[in-house]
């Protein structure tokens, strides 16, 4: 009994042509992917060498040397290959494909005869494979390589990497599993689960789905595998220290996923695990598992998500904390965690077309994900706080993970390539279809060719999002339902067909129009895009008395570069008289927001405390899209939440 | 050339008889001191044993066993003895004195023949004495024992403990010092410096002052001793781990004290070091050193002090952070740090009668020090945050050091005995005198007998502080100046002599009256005690848009026990219409404050964010003195700073 009701269009069938996202695609093509190539080849000056390609050369016996980098260093190569695959899907590039083929050949030569493929163990810890699933990321690496393999296969039709990966996956499934004699374990860092479903879809071989099911179901069962594994290693962790207890909450293995009600632990691990579980549930028609995923989705997005679409309230464990604990300056909100929830949302939508998923997807896309990248495509935030005070970040260790400027490519390089693959595969998130319906989930300008039942529907979307609330869909003829998301930020909306207003049924945030479409029929969706003050649920202590400025899907912030230091001294006036202005300084076509506000005057004495007096000056506050913050040299403070 | 202009009256000459403090004295007498005695003798059920007395018995060879506790466990015994000494000064107690004598005898028996006296090294690390001055607190322990010895000598005239201590100090000075062959070091945890000046004053032997001067002057010189010491230990610290660099900022040894401009590092270490340095400066007439102390005082109190008189913004290193960084929920604000600044203030006042010292002293006394103790005298806060959310403290490691209820006597027991000694020696902080002036620094009801030049002045102070702003001083006859502090919280004041208003000269916050006093002349000081909203300097980001309620010297807070959860949803109204009410629930004679406020209504939906709406309910806010917070079982939140 299938619970999957619709399927997303493949990337190759949806070409993004968008005023906003095409720029990011260009940056990915022209900057990030070449830059990442240089990075994994240690060609970026003044930056910690990645050593990722060298590790494969050493493992292949083609170079002398030691393993260097993190235990998951191989994934840098895998993620580059995955992004390249999406690039090649968008647009052929012979030279790029040749380079990728050479890397794949190298990976093949590094693979051990039995199929094993993780350079950390091939070089540094020979013989210790599968002895530390908790810390050592073997399956995480396999997962990323598998994602790259599927993407490359789909892009080029070339099976080589897929074959390499399948041999590795087969070896893993020989060693790890339910059966006697196998290790009854699973990965400390989930990722392989979501990859296994993709491999199953690409190969049609159900054993990959079965193995995925094993990994999801075994996780968190008692007696706890990670605790047993730790004991079997005499409590020694991978850093040589001793742990009394395995931190199973950190890696979401404290109880079976089906019993978990709250998002906990490392937020990237969580996002990947949930994505894999949701996809598995779809393929198996496992309603119970899907419901568990929905419970976790609801908890994460309704109680633990920042207004920017960020996840992970604390640096300790880079983790979720608990309901409504959302400090703005201490948040971890890793770029990768935000991205993982885009993946998760997409899976949920395939069974349940509900804007609660796609609204969050949109929120993440325009805010907490791309905030991770500087507009030069070469500098990246690992963490995306909602409030910074540069001096505090620099001088107080508790805040040190947050920066006021994006550093270059860095040691633990998970976020930049994750952004690259998200941006280059965006076409995969816009439309899904079922037997007779096209669902438009995102307002992103694009040309799409979609399968609806037996027929093909072509849609040309023109959109000025996120700056203007009007998008147009030009459809090809046929009888089908066109469903389009009405975002939760839109207080009003108007759907027109060929200029005529139509009343459509709205279900779970989607407007449905069923008719016999003539070739070239145009559906326009208009949503007035007003500046809006958002507030957080009063249970969020950190946002008490504060508002966030938003407009459409874009969350704004204020920076000291525009508003002077001491952003905490600023209070929006009761009638802020918002004014918007096109502002190309940071991003072409961007919109800045101006408002009436007051700012507490600096004191003339050096007192620390004194009797309260009203002493404000009137100012015109300038707010910019959060995603673009931290792009100016002279900026020392930033805040999303503003006193009101 | 002396820079000391006045001297505080000895404890034995000032008997506290005060509506507020006598209750604390009673608690110290009837609860804390007996409870501490039980604690150091491991007689408190359900609490981690202290083992402090046992360590001395083992060192004396009178018991088998191993050393247990912290490396500074001996100070628990020393601080108990010091508090007992002050108790005996206030009031003889034969039984208590006998117990103290027995403890002192035990300490004598534990002392090694060469004078060495630190049970950690006597039992656990024989032969390793003086090899780790950075971490191992030997001189810190000697300092506390020296303070106890001086106090006991002054209380009872008995020299035994003083002799024991002097032998230990002499041994330390043989091993540590400027001369060739000695260790050119100083203590990782300052304390001995302030104790050495006290020993000098008690014995008249200048060698103790000289050794103190060596310790202060050598500290922080290059090449840095702690770094050299660490290298000589092959970089191994006392926990067996390795440190590359000695954290010299943590212990204020990053540069010579005379060159330090900012309070840094562990806040208790800082307070003790500055106190010792200031006292040394007074005794040596060292103006340069005194000025350095003033610079540090100004930085700490004008840029890094909480409104409650708390110090130490961060848990990392239990330390100062930097100017104006004063987070309310992450603060460390250790009870001991607050107390150390009472000591420091007293020393500064001896050269410079300026209310900038005594105002802070008063602020600490009524707020951030006694907040460390539950009103049962048996439960103690180590840290005194200005804002708590119980669930956050429990679930998020970054906040875990802060609690919503005071635990019992705990493992690292520095704060409770520090409170005991502060409370029992309070008579020592009220008055100081010079040749012809009596300075009344604190409004604390008391009977005092003071030396003013050749004559003796008797003062009977009656005060209803901190609840009413009226105090009376009945003076004995003679020609002298009476100077009394006019607190900075008093916007107005009236000084009357025998009911007649007098205009007096006010210098640096003190009102001076010079006349020929007749026996029984009464000076009254009246200061209207109004409820006041305080604000922080706008450079304090954490307090932006917030006010603290105060009345007289008392800082108030709000608790969820009175105001419901979500204190961050509360905003004081523009016209708060304050009402005060006598409220004996927590403390007899206490005053609660009521005000008009609004509170954001709870949402009826489970949204996390939505468009801002005005939806407040009117409430009557209740505020209680900060010192009394956390004394009720059903309290989950507290806040000093309230939105306005």
XYZ file of N, CA, C and O in Angstrom, chain B residues 21-178:
632
model
N 20.929 42.915 59.466
C 22.141 42.096 59.529
C 22.225 41.215 60.769
O 22.869 40.158 60.737
N 21.582 41.653 61.854
C 21.631 40.795 63.041
C 20.977 39.450 62.780
O 21.369 38.433 63.337
N 19.984 39.468 61.873
C 19.366 38.186 61.513
C 20.371 37.288 60.804
O 20.414 36.078 61.019
N 21.154 37.897 59.922
C 22.183 37.105 59.245
C 23.247 36.630 60.237
O 23.739 35.511 60.149
N 23.570 37.516 61.189
C 24.538 37.101 62.227
C 24.005 35.906 63.011
O 24.746 34.978 63.337
N 22.709 35.941 63.284
C 22.089 34.828 64.000
C 22.159 33.543 63.169
O 22.449 32.472 63.682
N 21.860 33.703 61.873
C 21.937 32.533 60.987
C 23.366 31.992 60.965
O 23.600 30.785 61.043
N 24.331 32.911 60.913
C 25.735 32.481 60.900
C 26.059 31.724 62.183
O 26.699 30.657 62.155
N 25.590 32.281 63.274
C 25.892 31.687 64.587
C 25.179 30.345 64.763
O 25.792 29.348 65.136
N 23.895 30.359 64.498
C 23.087 29.185 64.843
C 23.047 28.118 63.754
O 22.758 26.968 64.036
N 23.287 28.527 62.538
C 23.159 27.560 61.451
C 24.460 27.351 60.685
O 25.012 26.248 60.662
N 24.975 28.411 60.103
C 26.099 28.200 59.170
C 27.311 27.596 59.879
O 27.859 26.592 59.429
N 27.726 28.215 60.963
C 28.948 27.727 61.606
C 28.789 26.295 62.124
O 29.644 25.439 61.839
N 27.700 25.988 62.852
C 27.518 24.574 63.236
C 27.404 23.646 62.024
O 27.959 22.538 62.020
N 26.701 24.122 60.984
C 26.504 23.304 59.787
C 27.844 23.064 59.093
O 28.142 21.960 58.636
N 28.647 24.115 59.055
C 29.969 23.974 58.434
C 30.848 23.021 59.239
O 31.647 22.285 58.685
N 30.692 23.099 60.529
C 31.452 22.169 61.375
C 31.064 20.730 61.027
O 31.920 19.863 60.840
N 29.762 20.495 60.940
C 29.309 19.155 60.545
C 29.854 18.799 59.158
O 30.273 17.670 58.917
N 29.844 19.778 58.271
C 30.281 19.508 56.900
C 31.753 19.094 56.852
O 32.098 18.076 56.249
N 32.610 19.850 57.511
C 34.043 19.509 57.423
C 34.358 18.218 58.180
O 35.390 17.605 57.979
N 33.397 17.814 59.032
C 33.553 16.535 59.726
C 32.725 15.418 59.096
O 32.562 14.356 59.699
N 32.199 15.674 57.921
C 31.455 14.663 57.156
C 30.226 14.144 57.898
O 29.907 12.960 57.854
N 29.557 15.053 58.575
C 28.394 14.645 59.364
C 27.074 15.080 58.742
O 26.017 14.862 59.311
N 27.142 15.721 57.573
C 25.899 16.150 56.920
C 25.401 15.012 56.040
O 26.102 14.581 55.127
N 24.205 14.508 56.317
C 23.715 13.383 55.511
C 23.433 13.805 54.071
O 23.176 14.986 53.799
N 23.479 12.849 53.166
C 23.114 13.054 51.748
C 23.946 14.127 51.065
O 23.478 14.791 50.143
N 25.135 14.367 51.534
C 25.970 15.390 50.897
C 27.361 14.792 50.704
O 27.819 13.989 51.515
N 27.993 15.209 49.644
C 29.353 14.747 49.377
C 30.234 15.033 50.605
O 30.282 16.167 51.070
N 30.917 14.029 51.153
C 31.746 14.316 52.333
C 32.878 15.281 51.987
O 33.449 15.225 50.912
N 33.189 16.145 52.941
C 34.252 17.141 52.717
C 35.632 16.517 52.941
O 36.585 16.800 52.237
N 35.729 15.672 53.981
C 36.995 15.004 54.310
C 38.049 15.981 54.822
O 39.213 15.603 55.038
N 37.686 17.219 55.050
C 38.699 18.239 55.362
C 39.399 17.969 56.687
O 40.631 18.049 56.780
N 38.622 17.662 57.710
C 39.244 17.374 59.013
C 40.021 16.056 58.940
O 41.135 15.946 59.465
N 39.445 15.099 58.266
C 40.141 13.797 58.140
C 41.503 13.956 57.481
O 42.462 13.285 57.858
N 41.584 14.832 56.485
C 42.886 15.045 55.836
C 43.940 15.467 56.861
O 45.090 15.008 56.807
N 43.541 16.351 57.788
C 44.504 16.784 58.805
C 44.863 15.629 59.735
O 46.017 15.460 60.116
N 43.854 14.800 60.079
C 44.139 13.663 60.963
C 45.095 12.673 60.300
O 45.988 12.122 60.942
N 44.874 12.470 59.015
C 45.756 11.552 58.281
C 47.168 12.136 58.211
O 48.163 11.451 58.471
N 47.240 13.429 57.923
C 48.554 14.080 57.854
C 49.265 14.020 59.201
O 50.490 13.911 59.270
N 48.470 14.089 60.270
C 49.063 14.038 61.624
C 49.429 12.619 62.015
O 49.972 12.391 63.100
N 49.107 11.664 61.174
C 49.426 10.268 61.476
C 48.473 9.654 62.490
O 48.770 8.638 63.106
N 47.316 10.276 62.639
C 46.383 9.784 63.655
C 45.248 8.974 63.042
O 44.329 8.554 63.725
N 45.338 8.787 61.768
C 44.271 8.073 61.082
C 44.857 7.524 59.787
O 45.777 8.118 59.218
N 44.353 6.374 59.382
C 44.764 5.825 58.090
C 43.874 6.409 56.999
O 42.733 6.765 57.259
N 44.362 6.453 55.817
C 43.495 6.884 54.723
C 44.231 7.708 53.698
O 45.433 7.978 53.834
N 43.493 8.064 52.703
C 44.075 8.847 51.621
C 43.554 10.271 51.664
O 42.478 10.536 52.204
N 44.290 11.170 51.053
C 43.799 12.530 50.902
C 42.563 12.502 50.020
O 42.528 11.810 49.011
N 41.556 13.247 50.392
C 40.383 13.379 49.526
C 39.944 14.825 49.470
O 40.175 15.607 50.389
N 39.325 15.158 48.371
C 38.834 16.525 48.207
C 39.683 17.295 47.216
O 40.548 16.735 46.550
N 39.403 18.566 47.128
C 40.158 19.425 46.231
C 41.546 19.668 46.781
O 41.813 19.451 47.963
N 42.409 20.171 45.932
C 43.780 20.482 46.323
C 43.776 21.605 47.374
O 44.738 21.775 48.113
N 42.662 22.309 47.473
C 42.566 23.397 48.462
C 41.582 23.037 49.578
O 40.972 23.914 50.173
N 41.461 21.736 49.844
C 40.458 21.308 50.819
C 40.725 21.880 52.219
O 39.795 22.160 52.959
N 42.022 22.095 52.545
C 42.368 22.635 53.873
C 41.676 23.964 54.163
O 41.437 24.301 55.331
N 41.379 24.707 53.105
C 40.825 26.042 53.368
C 39.428 25.973 53.973
O 38.986 26.924 54.591
N 38.742 24.843 53.803
C 37.439 24.712 54.460
C 37.597 24.825 55.973
O 36.771 25.441 56.655
N 38.654 24.211 56.453
C 38.916 24.269 57.891
C 39.352 25.684 58.282
O 38.892 26.246 59.283
N 40.210 26.264 57.461
C 40.694 27.615 57.761
C 39.554 28.623 57.794
O 39.469 29.462 58.702
N 38.668 28.531 56.821
C 37.575 29.505 56.770
C 36.593 29.312 57.916
O 36.028 30.269 58.420
N 36.431 28.054 58.317
C 35.579 27.817 59.476
C 36.201 28.463 60.707
O 35.542 29.172 61.469
N 37.503 28.277 60.857
C 38.203 28.877 61.998
C 38.128 30.397 61.964
O 37.986 31.055 62.999
N 38.205 30.950 60.777
C 38.157 32.408 60.666
C 36.777 32.915 61.085
O 36.663 33.870 61.860
N 35.726 32.244 60.585
C 34.373 32.657 60.966
C 34.164 32.492 62.469
O 33.579 33.354 63.138
N 34.677 31.377 63.015
C 34.568 31.151 64.463
C 35.269 32.268 65.227
O 34.761 32.767 66.234
N 36.409 32.685 64.721
C 37.146 33.767 65.388
C 36.297 35.022 65.474
O 36.256 35.702 66.511
N 35.616 35.362 64.378
C 34.797 36.564 64.395
C 33.614 36.384 65.344
O 33.237 37.299 66.072
N 33.058 35.168 65.338
C 31.974 34.888 66.288
C 32.451 35.111 67.712
O 31.770 35.737 68.535
N 33.629 34.595 68.028
C 34.154 34.725 69.393
C 34.464 36.186 69.719
O 34.423 36.587 70.872
N 34.778 36.953 68.683
C 35.017 38.382 68.908
C 33.706 39.071 69.265
O 33.653 39.942 70.135
N 32.659 38.672 68.572
C 31.353 39.269 68.827
C 30.833 38.860 70.192
O 30.286 39.661 70.939
N 31.075 37.613 70.555
C 30.440 37.044 71.740
C 31.252 35.835 72.180
O 31.474 34.923 71.378
N 31.685 35.797 73.411
C 32.451 34.625 73.856
C 31.582 33.369 73.816
O 30.366 33.457 73.965
N 32.235 32.243 73.568
C 31.521 30.961 73.517
C 32.553 29.893 73.852
O 33.329 29.462 73.009
N 32.546 29.509 75.127
C 33.592 28.633 75.650
C 33.697 27.319 74.871
O 34.770 26.864 74.519
N 32.525 26.754 74.596
C 32.492 25.454 73.939
C 33.059 25.554 72.517
O 33.870 24.736 72.086
N 32.631 26.613 71.824
C 33.100 26.818 70.459
C 34.606 27.050 70.447
O 35.338 26.518 69.608
N 35.079 27.835 71.409
C 36.510 28.131 71.485
C 37.303 26.852 71.760
O 38.366 26.639 71.178
N 36.757 26.005 72.609
C 37.425 24.741 72.916
C 37.525 23.872 71.648
O 38.580 23.288 71.361
N 36.435 23.824 70.915
C 36.455 23.050 69.663
C 37.506 23.609 68.704
O 38.276 22.871 68.097
N 37.542 24.933 68.617
C 38.519 25.578 67.728
C 39.937 25.260 68.202
O 40.824 24.946 67.391
N 40.160 25.324 69.500
C 41.488 25.013 70.038
C 41.909 23.599 69.654
O 43.061 23.347 69.305
N 40.957 22.698 69.728
C 41.271 21.308 69.376
C 41.639 21.177 67.894
O 42.547 20.433 67.530
N 40.909 21.896 67.070
C 41.228 21.871 65.644
C 42.626 22.436 65.415
O 43.422 21.899 64.634
N 42.916 23.523 66.123
C 44.236 24.147 65.971
C 45.336 23.191 66.438
O 46.387 23.070 65.798
N 45.064 22.499 67.533
C 46.041 21.496 67.989
C 46.271 20.443 66.913
O 47.406 20.043 66.646
N 45.176 20.000 66.318
C 45.282 19.000 65.245
C 46.125 19.541 64.085
O 47.004 18.849 63.559
N 45.838 20.780 63.712
C 46.611 21.392 62.624
C 48.091 21.417 62.987
O 48.965 21.104 62.171
N 48.366 21.756 64.247
C 49.755 21.782 64.720
C 50.407 20.412 64.580
O 51.560 20.304 64.158
N 49.650 19.388 64.915
C 50.216 18.034 64.838
C 50.410 17.591 63.383
O 51.269 16.769 63.100
N 49.594 18.151 62.510
C 49.720 17.786 61.090
C 50.896 18.498 60.429
O 51.408 18.060 59.400
N 51.331 19.589 61.018
C 52.428 20.358 60.413
C 53.723 19.550 60.442
O 54.043 18.912 61.444
N 54.437 19.592 59.327
C 55.691 18.860 59.251
C 56.758 19.607 60.039
O 56.636 20.804 60.274
N 57.797 18.907 60.390
C 58.822 19.528 61.238
C 59.419 20.796 60.633
O 59.710 21.755 61.328
N 59.538 20.789 59.315
C 60.144 21.963 58.669
C 59.131 23.110 58.518
O 59.471 24.156 57.963
N 57.923 22.894 59.003
C 56.926 23.963 58.942
C 55.893 23.764 57.841
O 54.874 24.455 57.797
N 56.143 22.815 56.955
C 55.241 22.641 55.822
C 53.846 22.237 56.286
O 53.683 21.450 57.217
N 52.826 22.797 55.643
C 51.463 22.532 56.104
C 50.471 22.647 54.956
O 49.932 23.720 54.694
N 50.308 21.563 54.233
C 49.257 21.506 53.213
C 48.979 20.024 53.051
O 49.831 19.281 52.560
N 47.819 19.580 53.502
C 47.595 18.133 53.617
C 47.636 17.439 52.264
O 47.950 16.256 52.186
N 47.330 18.158 51.197
C 47.395 17.537 49.871
C 48.808 17.004 49.612
O 48.995 15.871 49.192
N 49.790 17.854 49.901
C 51.176 17.430 49.667
C 51.705 16.552 50.790
O 52.537 15.673 50.574
N 51.208 16.797 52.020
C 51.670 15.976 53.140
C 51.250 14.524 52.964
O 51.946 13.599 53.366
N 50.082 14.330 52.338
C 49.558 12.967 52.191
C 49.776 12.414 50.789
O 50.314 11.333 50.604
N 49.372 13.187 49.801
C 49.205 12.622 48.462
C 50.411 12.809 47.540
O 50.680 11.953 46.705
N 51.056 13.941 47.670
C 52.116 14.234 46.695
C 53.412 14.600 47.407
O 54.054 15.606 47.085
N 53.764 13.771 48.383
C 54.993 14.034 49.148
C 56.183 14.281 48.227
O 56.387 13.526 47.269
N 56.942 15.269 48.527
C 58.150 15.534 47.742
C 57.907 16.412 46.536
O 58.836 16.878 45.889
N 56.635 16.638 46.225
C 56.344 17.475 45.060
C 55.947 18.906 45.440
O 55.452 19.661 44.605
N 56.186 19.237 46.706
C 55.847 20.581 47.141
C 56.514 21.620 46.231
O 57.639 21.440 45.790
N 55.819 22.676 45.991
C 56.336 23.833 45.233
C 56.749 23.503 43.791
O 57.590 24.161 43.215
N 56.173 22.437 43.235
C 56.478 22.147 41.829
C 55.364 22.600 40.889
O 55.531 22.575 39.677
N 54.230 22.956 41.463
C 53.141 23.418 40.611
C 52.392 24.557 41.290
O 51.277 24.390 41.796
N 53.035 25.704 41.299
C 52.412 26.870 41.940
C 51.213 27.357 41.124
O 50.303 27.982 41.649
N 51.232 27.027 39.837
C 50.152 27.495 38.962
C 48.801 26.900 39.355
O 47.820 27.613 39.525
N 48.782 25.575 39.510
C 47.492 24.909 39.722
C 47.205 24.544 41.172
O 46.055 24.312 41.523
N 48.256 24.410 41.991
C 48.075 23.600 43.192
C 47.800 24.327 44.503
O 47.753 23.713 45.563
N 47.622 25.602 44.490
C 47.003 26.304 45.622
C 47.738 26.218 46.957
O 47.132 26.500 47.983
N 49.012 25.835 46.992
C 49.674 25.759 48.301
C 49.650 27.096 49.030
O 49.349 27.178 50.217
N 50.001 28.160 48.294
C 50.056 29.471 48.941
C 48.657 30.008 49.221
O 48.450 30.753 50.167
N 47.702 29.573 48.400
C 46.313 29.944 48.640
C 45.854 29.360 49.976
O 45.259 30.049 50.808
N 46.195 28.098 50.205
C 45.841 27.450 51.469
C 46.544 28.139 52.637
O 45.937 28.388 53.685
N 47.835 28.443 52.436
C 48.585 29.123 53.502
C 47.928 30.461 53.818
O 47.824 30.869 54.980
N 47.478 31.142 52.784
C 46.845 32.450 52.982
C 45.587 32.350 53.818
O 45.408 33.102 54.778
N 44.735 31.405 53.480
C 43.502 31.272 54.266
C 43.805 30.889 55.710
O 43.174 31.378 56.638
N 44.786 29.995 55.870
C 45.131 29.607 57.235
C 45.693 30.813 57.997
O 45.431 30.983 59.195
N 46.430 31.653 57.288
C 46.994 32.850 57.922
C 45.892 33.818 58.328
O 45.938 34.416 59.409
N 44.900 33.959 57.484
C 43.782 34.837 57.856
C 43.074 34.323 59.104
O 42.716 35.093 60.003
N 42.884 32.986 59.141
C 42.252 32.391 60.317
C 43.113 32.634 61.554
O 42.603 32.974 62.633
N 44.427 32.481 61.378
C 45.348 32.626 62.513
C 45.311 34.034 63.084
O 45.257 34.235 64.304
N 45.329 35.026 62.188
C 45.285 36.415 62.653
C 43.948 36.684 63.347
O 43.901 37.290 64.426
N 42.870 36.207 62.737
C 41.550 36.446 63.317
C 41.437 35.784 64.688
O 40.900 36.368 65.637
N 41.980 34.564 64.807
C 41.880 33.846 66.081
C 42.737 34.516 67.148
O 42.338 34.629 68.305
N 43.879 34.971 66.722
C 44.762 35.702 67.635
C 44.075 36.976 68.118
O 44.048 37.288 69.317
N 43.472 37.696 67.212
C 42.792 38.938 67.590
C 41.565 38.667 68.460
O 41.195 39.465 69.311
N 40.934 37.540 68.236
C 39.728 37.216 69.001
C 40.062 36.729 70.409
O 39.369 37.070 71.363
N 41.114 35.910 70.505
C 41.362 35.206 71.770
C 42.700 35.553 72.409
O 42.944 35.197 73.560
N 43.558 36.198 71.679
C 44.899 36.454 72.192
C 45.806 35.235 72.111
O 46.979 35.293 72.456
N 45.270 34.102 71.624
C 46.063 32.876 71.552
C 46.916 32.865 70.278
O 46.410 33.059 69.192
N 48.195 32.619 70.444
C 49.145 32.731 69.331
C 49.387 31.417 68.607
O 50.107 31.393 67.605
N 48.876 30.313 69.115
C 49.325 29.023 68.598
C 49.173 28.893 67.076
O 50.124 28.550 66.380
N 47.990 29.187 66.579
C 47.778 29.034 65.128
C 48.646 30.035 64.364
O 49.186 29.728 63.303
N 48.792 31.240 64.953
C 49.623 32.249 64.289
C 51.068 31.750 64.187
O 51.724 31.905 63.150
N 51.557 31.124 65.267
C 52.923 30.578 65.228
C 53.047 29.473 64.173
O 54.029 29.408 63.442
N 52.042 28.599 64.157
C 52.037 27.521 63.155
C 52.141 28.115 61.753
O 52.964 27.706 60.928
N 51.279 29.101 61.509
C 51.218 29.720 60.188
C 52.517 30.431 59.849
O 53.012 30.344 58.725
N 53.069 31.140 60.825
C 54.310 31.871 60.554
C 55.436 30.907 60.167
O 56.239 31.203 59.278
N 55.482 29.761 60.805
C 56.504 28.769 60.445
C 56.306 28.324 58.983
O 57.278 28.165 58.238
N 55.028 28.136 58.589
C 54.753 27.734 57.204
C 55.121 28.871 56.243
O 55.772 28.667 55.209
N 54.728 30.080 56.598
C 55.044 31.227 55.738
C 56.554 31.400 55.617
O 57.075 31.700 54.537
N 57.252 31.199 56.722
C 58.716 31.338 56.694
C 59.326 30.300 55.750
O 60.251 30.600 54.989
N 58.779 29.084 55.824
C 59.276 28.038 54.917
C 59.008 28.422 53.451
O 59.890 28.292 52.594
N 57.808 28.919 53.193
C 57.474 29.318 51.812
C 58.450 30.398 51.334
O 58.989 30.325 50.228
N 58.705 31.380 52.213
C 59.594 32.478 51.820
C 61.041 32.004 51.662
O 61.839 32.649 50.979
N 61.375 30.891 52.325
C 62.711 30.306 52.101
C 62.823 29.689 50.717
O 63.886 29.650 50.128
N 61.711 29.152 50.254
C 61.723 28.422 48.990
C 61.392 29.296 47.780
O 61.808 29.024 46.668
N 60.579 30.317 48.032
C 60.084 31.155 46.940
C 60.575 32.582 47.149
O 60.431 33.117 48.249
N 61.134 33.167 46.124
C 61.576 34.551 46.297
C 62.533 34.976 45.197
O 62.841 34.217 44.278
N 62.981 36.191 45.330
C 63.835 36.825 44.335
C 65.244 36.223 44.315
O 65.911 36.180 43.273
